[in-house]
Short mmCIF file of C-alpha atoms in Angstrom, two decimals:
data_model
loop_
_atom_site.label_atom_id
_atom_site.label_comp_id
_atom_site.label_asym_id
_atom_site.label_seq_id
_atom_site.Cartn_x
_atom_site.Cartn_y
_atom_site.Cartn_z
CA PRO A 259 376.35 226.11 279.54
CA SER A 260 378.65 223.88 281.51
CA TYR A 261 379.25 220.44 280.04
CA THR A 262 380.51 217.26 281.63
CA LYS A 263 380.76 214.44 279.14
CA PRO A 264 379.23 211.29 280.65
CA ASN A 265 381.33 208.19 281.10
CA VAL A 266 379.88 206.24 278.17
CA PRO A 267 381.75 203.29 276.61
CA ALA A 268 383.18 204.24 273.24
CA PHE A 269 381.31 202.88 270.23
CA VAL A 270 383.29 200.22 268.38
CA PRO A 271 381.90 199.28 264.95
CA SER A 272 381.85 195.60 264.02
CA ASP A 273 384.18 194.57 261.22
CA ALA A 274 382.95 192.83 258.06
CA ALA A 275 384.16 189.39 259.12
CA THR A 276 382.30 189.62 262.44
CA LEU A 277 379.09 190.78 260.76
CA LYS A 278 379.26 187.96 258.20
CA ALA A 279 379.80 185.35 260.92
CA LEU A 280 376.91 186.73 263.01
CA ALA A 281 374.52 186.70 260.07
CA LEU A 282 375.41 183.13 259.12
CA ASP A 283 375.31 181.90 262.72
CA THR A 284 371.89 183.50 263.20
CA ALA A 285 370.56 181.71 260.11
CA LYS A 286 371.90 178.39 261.38
CA GLU A 287 370.21 178.90 264.75
CA ILE A 288 366.87 179.72 263.11
CA TYR A 289 366.91 176.54 261.01
CA ALA A 290 367.99 174.51 264.05
CA ALA A 291 365.15 175.88 266.18
CA SER A 292 362.42 173.89 264.41
CA ASP A 293 361.89 171.54 261.48
CA THR A 294 359.01 173.79 260.43
CA VAL A 295 361.43 176.51 259.24
CA GLN A 296 361.28 177.01 255.48
CA ASN A 297 363.27 178.62 252.69
CA GLY A 298 362.76 182.37 252.69
CA THR A 299 364.13 182.58 256.21
CA ALA A 300 366.68 185.37 256.42
CA SER A 301 369.24 186.95 258.71
CA ALA A 302 371.48 189.98 258.68
CA ALA A 303 373.97 191.84 260.82
CA MET A 304 374.67 195.54 260.63
CA THR A 305 376.78 198.34 262.05
CA SER A 306 376.26 202.08 261.99
CA GLY A 307 378.12 204.89 263.73
CA TYR A 308 378.78 208.60 263.52
CA THR A 309 380.72 211.43 265.11
CA ILE A 310 379.22 214.89 265.65
CA ARG A 311 381.48 217.83 266.41
CA LEU A 312 380.32 221.39 267.04
CA VAL A 313 382.86 224.23 267.04
CA ASN A 314 382.33 227.97 266.96
CA SER A 315 384.28 231.21 267.40
CA HIS A 316 382.95 231.66 270.95
CA GLY A 317 384.96 228.72 272.27
CA LEU A 318 382.35 226.00 271.90
CA ASP A 319 384.03 222.69 271.05
CA LEU A 320 381.89 219.58 271.55
CA GLU A 321 382.26 216.08 270.16
CA ASN A 322 380.24 212.89 270.52
CA THR A 323 380.66 209.49 268.88
CA CYS A 324 378.03 206.77 269.07
CA GLY A 325 376.36 204.07 267.02
CA ILE A 326 374.84 200.61 267.05
CA ASN A 327 375.66 197.05 266.10
CA ALA A 328 372.64 194.83 265.49
CA VAL A 329 371.47 191.47 264.21
CA MET A 330 368.20 190.67 262.41
CA ALA A 331 366.43 187.32 262.41
CA MET A 332 363.43 186.48 260.21
CA ALA A 333 361.82 183.06 260.35
CA VAL A 334 359.41 181.60 257.79
CA VAL A 335 357.57 178.55 259.09
CA MET A 336 355.11 176.04 257.62
CA LYS A 337 352.74 173.93 259.70
CA ASP A 338 349.52 172.14 258.77
CA GLY A 339 349.76 173.63 255.29
CA GLU A 340 349.85 177.22 256.56
CA ALA A 341 352.84 179.55 256.34
CA GLU A 342 353.67 182.40 258.71
CA ASN A 343 356.68 184.57 259.46
CA ASN A 344 358.13 186.72 262.21
CA TYR A 345 361.22 188.85 262.62
CA ALA A 346 363.25 190.48 265.35
CA VAL A 347 366.06 193.04 265.43
CA LYS A 348 368.39 192.98 268.43
CA GLU A 349 371.33 195.15 269.32
CA LEU A 350 374.63 193.38 269.77
CA LYS A 351 375.34 193.72 273.47
CA ASP A 352 376.99 191.67 276.17
CA GLY A 353 374.92 188.58 276.83
CA LEU A 354 373.35 188.43 273.37
CA ASN A 355 372.22 184.85 272.82
CA LEU A 356 371.61 183.93 269.19
CA THR A 357 369.99 180.64 270.15
CA GLU A 358 367.37 182.43 272.27
CA ILE A 359 366.74 185.08 269.60
CA ALA A 360 366.24 182.39 266.95
CA LYS A 361 363.97 180.29 269.17
CA ASP A 362 361.83 183.27 270.19
CA THR A 363 361.49 184.39 266.56
CA VAL A 364 360.43 180.91 265.42
CA ASP A 365 358.07 180.38 268.37
CA GLU A 366 356.32 183.69 267.70
CA ALA A 367 355.89 182.77 264.03
CA LEU A 368 354.44 179.38 264.95
CA ALA A 369 352.05 181.00 267.43
CA LYS A 370 350.36 182.76 264.50
CA ILE A 371 349.48 179.48 262.76
CA GLY A 372 345.77 178.77 262.80
CA ALA A 373 344.81 182.33 263.75
CA GLY A 374 341.07 182.87 263.65
CA SER A 375 338.83 185.93 263.73
CA ILE A 376 337.39 188.07 266.49
CA SER A 377 333.98 189.67 266.90
CA SER A 378 333.51 193.42 266.60
CA GLY A 379 332.81 195.62 269.58
CA LYS A 380 334.37 197.62 272.37
CA MET A 381 336.66 195.54 274.54
CA ASN A 382 339.67 195.60 276.81
CA VAL A 383 342.86 195.74 274.75
CA ILE A 384 346.46 195.19 275.73
CA LEU A 385 348.94 196.74 273.33
CA ASP A 386 352.29 194.97 273.48
CA GLY A 387 355.07 197.44 274.28
CA LYS A 388 356.62 196.97 270.83
CA GLN A 389 353.36 198.07 269.20
CA MET A 390 352.70 200.91 271.64
CA ARG A 391 356.16 202.34 271.04
CA SER A 392 355.44 202.34 267.30
CA ILE A 393 352.24 204.27 267.94
CA LEU A 394 354.13 206.69 270.20
CA ALA A 395 356.74 207.18 267.46
CA THR A 396 354.06 207.89 264.85
CA PHE A 397 352.45 210.60 266.98
CA SER A 398 355.65 211.94 268.57
CA SER A 399 355.61 215.05 266.36
CA ALA A 400 352.62 216.24 268.42
CA PHE A 401 355.07 216.88 271.28
CA SER A 402 357.23 219.18 269.12
CA ALA A 403 356.86 222.89 269.82
CA LYS A 404 357.57 223.50 266.13
CA SER A 405 354.51 221.44 265.16
CA ALA A 406 352.45 223.24 267.79
CA GLN A 407 353.51 226.67 266.59
CA MET A 408 352.69 225.70 263.00
CA GLY A 409 349.19 224.65 264.02
CA MET A 410 349.92 220.96 263.43
CA SER A 411 349.57 219.63 266.98
CA LEU A 412 346.53 219.39 269.21
CA LEU A 413 348.86 219.83 272.19
CA ALA A 414 349.43 223.52 271.41
CA GLY A 415 348.75 225.56 274.53
CA LYS A 416 348.09 222.46 276.65
CA GLU A 417 351.10 222.77 278.98
CA ASN A 418 350.20 222.13 282.64
CA THR A 419 346.92 220.46 281.71
CA ALA A 420 346.01 216.76 281.89
CA ILE A 421 346.35 215.06 278.50
CA ALA A 422 346.68 211.43 279.66
CA SER A 423 345.73 209.04 282.41
CA ASP A 424 347.35 209.96 285.73
CA ILE A 425 349.43 206.76 285.62
CA VAL A 426 351.15 207.87 282.40
CA THR A 427 354.58 209.52 282.48
CA ILE A 428 356.43 210.10 279.21
CA SER A 429 360.11 210.94 279.58
CA ASP A 430 362.84 212.04 277.21
CA ASP A 431 366.34 211.09 278.33
CA PRO A 432 369.44 211.68 276.15
CA MET A 433 371.58 209.50 278.42
CA ARG A 434 369.11 206.71 279.24
CA GLU A 435 370.95 203.72 280.67
CA GLY A 436 371.14 200.82 278.23
CA ILE A 437 370.45 202.96 275.13
CA SER A 438 373.21 202.92 272.52
CA ILE A 439 372.58 206.30 270.89
CA GLN A 440 373.30 208.85 273.60
CA SER A 441 373.92 212.60 273.39
CA TYR A 442 374.95 215.18 275.93
CA PHE A 443 374.36 218.20 273.66
CA ASP A 444 371.88 219.01 270.90
CA ALA A 445 372.37 220.32 267.36
CA GLU A 446 372.63 223.91 268.64
CA GLY A 447 375.24 223.06 271.25
CA VAL A 448 372.76 223.24 274.15
CA ALA A 449 373.24 220.81 277.00
CA ALA A 450 370.80 217.90 276.70
CA TYR A 451 369.07 216.67 279.83
CA ARG A 452 366.36 214.29 281.06
CA LYS A 453 362.86 215.70 281.37
CA ASN A 454 359.35 214.42 281.93
CA VAL A 455 357.35 215.66 278.97
CA VAL A 456 354.19 214.20 280.52
CA GLU A 457 354.17 213.59 284.28
CA ASN A 458 351.31 211.72 285.95
CA GLY A 459 349.14 212.59 282.97
CA VAL A 460 349.99 216.32 282.90
CA LEU A 461 351.80 217.84 279.91
CA LYS A 462 354.80 219.55 281.50
CA THR A 463 356.53 220.81 278.37
CA LEU A 464 356.70 220.51 274.63
CA LEU A 465 360.11 219.82 273.09
CA HIS A 466 361.93 223.00 272.07
CA ASN A 467 364.92 224.24 270.15
CA ARG A 468 366.19 227.81 270.66
CA GLU A 469 363.91 229.32 268.01
CA THR A 470 360.66 227.80 269.28
CA ALA A 471 361.64 228.50 272.88
CA LYS A 472 362.17 232.19 272.08
CA ARG A 473 358.76 232.38 270.43
CA ALA A 474 357.12 230.74 273.43
CA GLY A 475 359.05 232.79 275.98
CA VAL A 476 360.59 229.71 277.64
CA GLU A 477 363.97 228.00 277.85
CA THR A 478 364.95 225.50 275.17
CA THR A 479 364.67 221.86 276.24
CA GLY A 480 367.86 220.99 274.33
CA ASN A 481 366.05 219.02 271.61
CA ALA A 482 367.38 220.76 268.51
CA SER A 483 368.26 218.26 265.77
CA LYS A 484 369.69 218.25 262.27
CA GLY A 485 369.64 215.50 259.66
CA GLY A 486 373.03 216.60 258.35
CA TYR A 487 375.46 219.51 258.21
CA ALA A 488 373.41 221.51 255.68
CA SER A 489 369.98 220.54 257.07
CA PRO A 490 367.73 223.06 258.81
CA VAL A 491 367.39 222.90 262.58
CA ASP A 492 364.42 220.77 263.65
CA ILE A 493 363.28 219.15 266.91
CA SER A 494 363.65 215.49 267.92
CA PRO A 495 363.43 213.49 271.14
CA TYR A 496 366.24 211.25 272.39
CA ALA A 497 365.09 208.16 274.32
CA PHE A 498 361.36 208.93 274.30
CA CYS A 499 359.25 206.50 276.26
CA ILE A 500 356.22 205.79 278.37
CA GLU A 501 357.60 204.83 281.77
CA ALA A 502 356.87 201.40 283.23
CA GLY A 503 354.14 200.52 285.69
CA SER A 504 354.06 197.74 288.26
CA TYR A 505 352.34 194.73 286.63
CA THR A 506 353.99 191.67 285.11
CA GLU A 507 352.69 190.62 281.70
CA ASP A 508 350.65 187.80 283.24
CA GLU A 509 349.18 190.15 285.86
CA LEU A 510 348.23 192.66 283.16
CA VAL A 511 346.46 189.93 281.16
CA ALA A 512 344.64 188.79 284.30
CA LEU A 513 343.58 192.38 284.96
CA ALA A 514 342.14 192.62 281.43
CA GLU A 515 339.97 189.54 282.12
CA ASN A 516 338.54 189.37 278.58
CA GLY A 517 339.56 191.11 275.37
CA VAL A 518 342.51 190.96 273.01
CA TYR A 519 346.30 191.15 273.37
CA ILE A 520 347.75 192.90 270.29
CA THR A 521 351.21 191.81 269.16
CA GLU A 522 351.19 193.15 265.62
CA ILE A 523 349.88 196.28 263.92
CA LYS A 524 350.17 197.34 260.30
CA GLY A 525 349.55 200.49 258.30
CA LEU A 526 350.90 203.20 260.59
CA HIS A 527 352.27 204.99 257.52
CA ALA A 528 348.77 205.32 256.04
CA GLY A 529 346.29 204.59 258.82
CA ALA A 530 347.36 207.26 261.31
CA ASN A 531 347.10 211.06 261.22
CA PRO A 532 349.73 212.69 263.48
CA VAL A 533 347.89 216.02 263.41
CA THR A 534 344.41 214.89 264.45
CA GLY A 535 345.57 211.82 266.37
CA ASP A 536 343.11 209.54 264.57
CA PHE A 537 344.14 206.00 263.62
CA SER A 538 342.67 202.86 262.10
CA LEU A 539 345.11 199.95 262.07
CA GLU A 540 345.04 196.34 260.93
CA SER A 541 346.04 194.17 263.88
CA ALA A 542 346.78 190.64 265.03
CA GLY A 543 347.32 189.03 268.41
CA PHE A 544 345.66 186.73 270.90
CA VAL A 545 342.28 186.48 272.56
CA ILE A 546 342.24 187.15 276.30
CA ARG A 547 339.75 184.86 277.96
CA ASP A 548 339.17 184.57 281.71
CA GLY A 549 342.39 186.43 282.43
CA LYS A 550 344.63 184.26 280.26
CA LYS A 551 346.12 184.63 276.78
CA SER A 552 344.34 182.21 274.48
CA GLU A 553 344.10 181.47 270.72
CA ALA A 554 345.67 183.59 267.98
CA VAL A 555 343.49 186.00 265.98
CA LYS A 556 344.26 188.20 262.97
CA SER A 557 342.81 190.55 260.36
CA PHE A 558 340.91 192.81 262.73
CA THR A 559 341.11 196.58 263.03
CA ILE A 560 341.56 198.85 266.02
CA ALA A 561 340.41 202.44 265.66
CA GLY A 562 340.54 205.47 267.87
CA ASN A 563 342.46 208.62 268.66
CA PHE A 564 345.96 208.77 270.12
CA PHE A 565 345.12 211.53 272.60
CA GLU A 566 342.03 209.66 273.80
CA LEU A 567 344.08 206.46 273.99
CA LEU A 568 346.51 208.15 276.40
CA LYS A 569 343.57 209.05 278.64
CA SER A 570 342.19 205.49 278.49
CA ILE A 571 345.31 203.68 279.76
CA THR A 572 344.40 201.95 283.02
CA ALA A 573 347.50 199.85 283.72
CA LEU A 574 351.12 199.44 282.59
CA SER A 575 353.51 196.50 282.64
CA ASN A 576 356.76 196.71 284.58
CA GLU A 577 359.12 196.51 281.59
CA VAL A 578 359.83 199.20 278.99
CA LYS A 579 360.53 197.65 275.59
CA PHE A 580 362.89 199.83 273.57
CA GLY A 581 363.39 199.51 269.84
CA VAL A 582 366.57 199.82 267.83
CA PRO A 583 367.39 203.53 267.41
CA GLY A 584 366.22 205.29 264.27
CA GLY A 585 368.65 208.12 263.63
CA LYS A 586 369.32 209.72 267.02
CA THR A 587 365.97 208.75 268.58
CA THR A 588 364.89 205.59 270.39
CA PHE A 589 361.25 204.93 271.35
CA GLY A 590 360.05 202.68 274.13
CA SER A 591 356.93 201.61 275.98
CA PRO A 592 355.68 198.97 278.40
CA ASP A 593 352.60 196.91 277.57
CA VAL A 594 349.52 199.08 278.11
CA LEU A 595 345.97 198.10 279.08
CA ILE A 596 343.21 200.18 277.49
CA LYS A 597 339.57 199.83 278.49
CA ASP A 598 336.73 199.76 275.96
CA MET A 599 338.66 200.20 272.72
CA SER A 600 336.84 199.85 269.39
CA VAL A 601 337.69 196.62 267.58
CA ALA A 602 336.33 195.73 264.14
CA GLY A 603 336.45 192.02 263.41
CA LYS A 604 333.99 189.63 261.82
#
């Protein structure tokens, strides 16, 4: 294939002195944000980078260097005799404001104070983009042709059929603007490119390497991956995300009318089955009442099936929230509104 390396700024790792200063400055900003901040508050700064080079006897010679610099803020707060915490991880980019990161982290921790309970039933649910991207990451193996060919994905044989609401498009873009970990070739030296895996609800393609593509009688999608030099060839997405809709957060809450806005989920490692799509997850968030976000609630459970969830999405916010890359993959999602989701509370 013909390659043209994109004009991507070279990755420059942070030095130890810079990382130390960032971590200490972040801690100072957290403590300065509120007198409710307690001992146990933590901060960190990190850097990670790598170079991949592929060379063979047929003249292939490809090289790519990328990585991330990031800062972590965790605030522990105490108010009215109740303690809560919250954390955030942000990439170090132009315009990074430690004061804003610290304030947002503290404010979100304080918002959890006094959280009550919620009644059980089926209700309108908004999943914050940060939580929806975690769910997408957990079930992303279902989009792998390798999983499908091994009988471990319910999406096997579903190409060109509707698997989601017609407002849902899921893309995979190795050179997504604003994403730090970018690649223009995969682990087999195949040119990587942007594709809609799901488009307007229809599954357009699974993700392939050369082996799975040959078995399926299709072209590889350039998603071959390797964990290291001696690792076997697998399949991974790049920047894998549900594309944004048109609603602001406030408009999405107003559209929900009544229900719950989920800002925290736990137990994805144990409460979700990537093969069947079933999940049962401890959650926390805020009541939605009369189209507005209201009091905090916690210790309730949402249950359902990932593939049914995709079909039940009725609206999307206008901002995709991307996480910090894990390996060579970054997941993202806007806030999503789901009608009549099962919630188990008091």
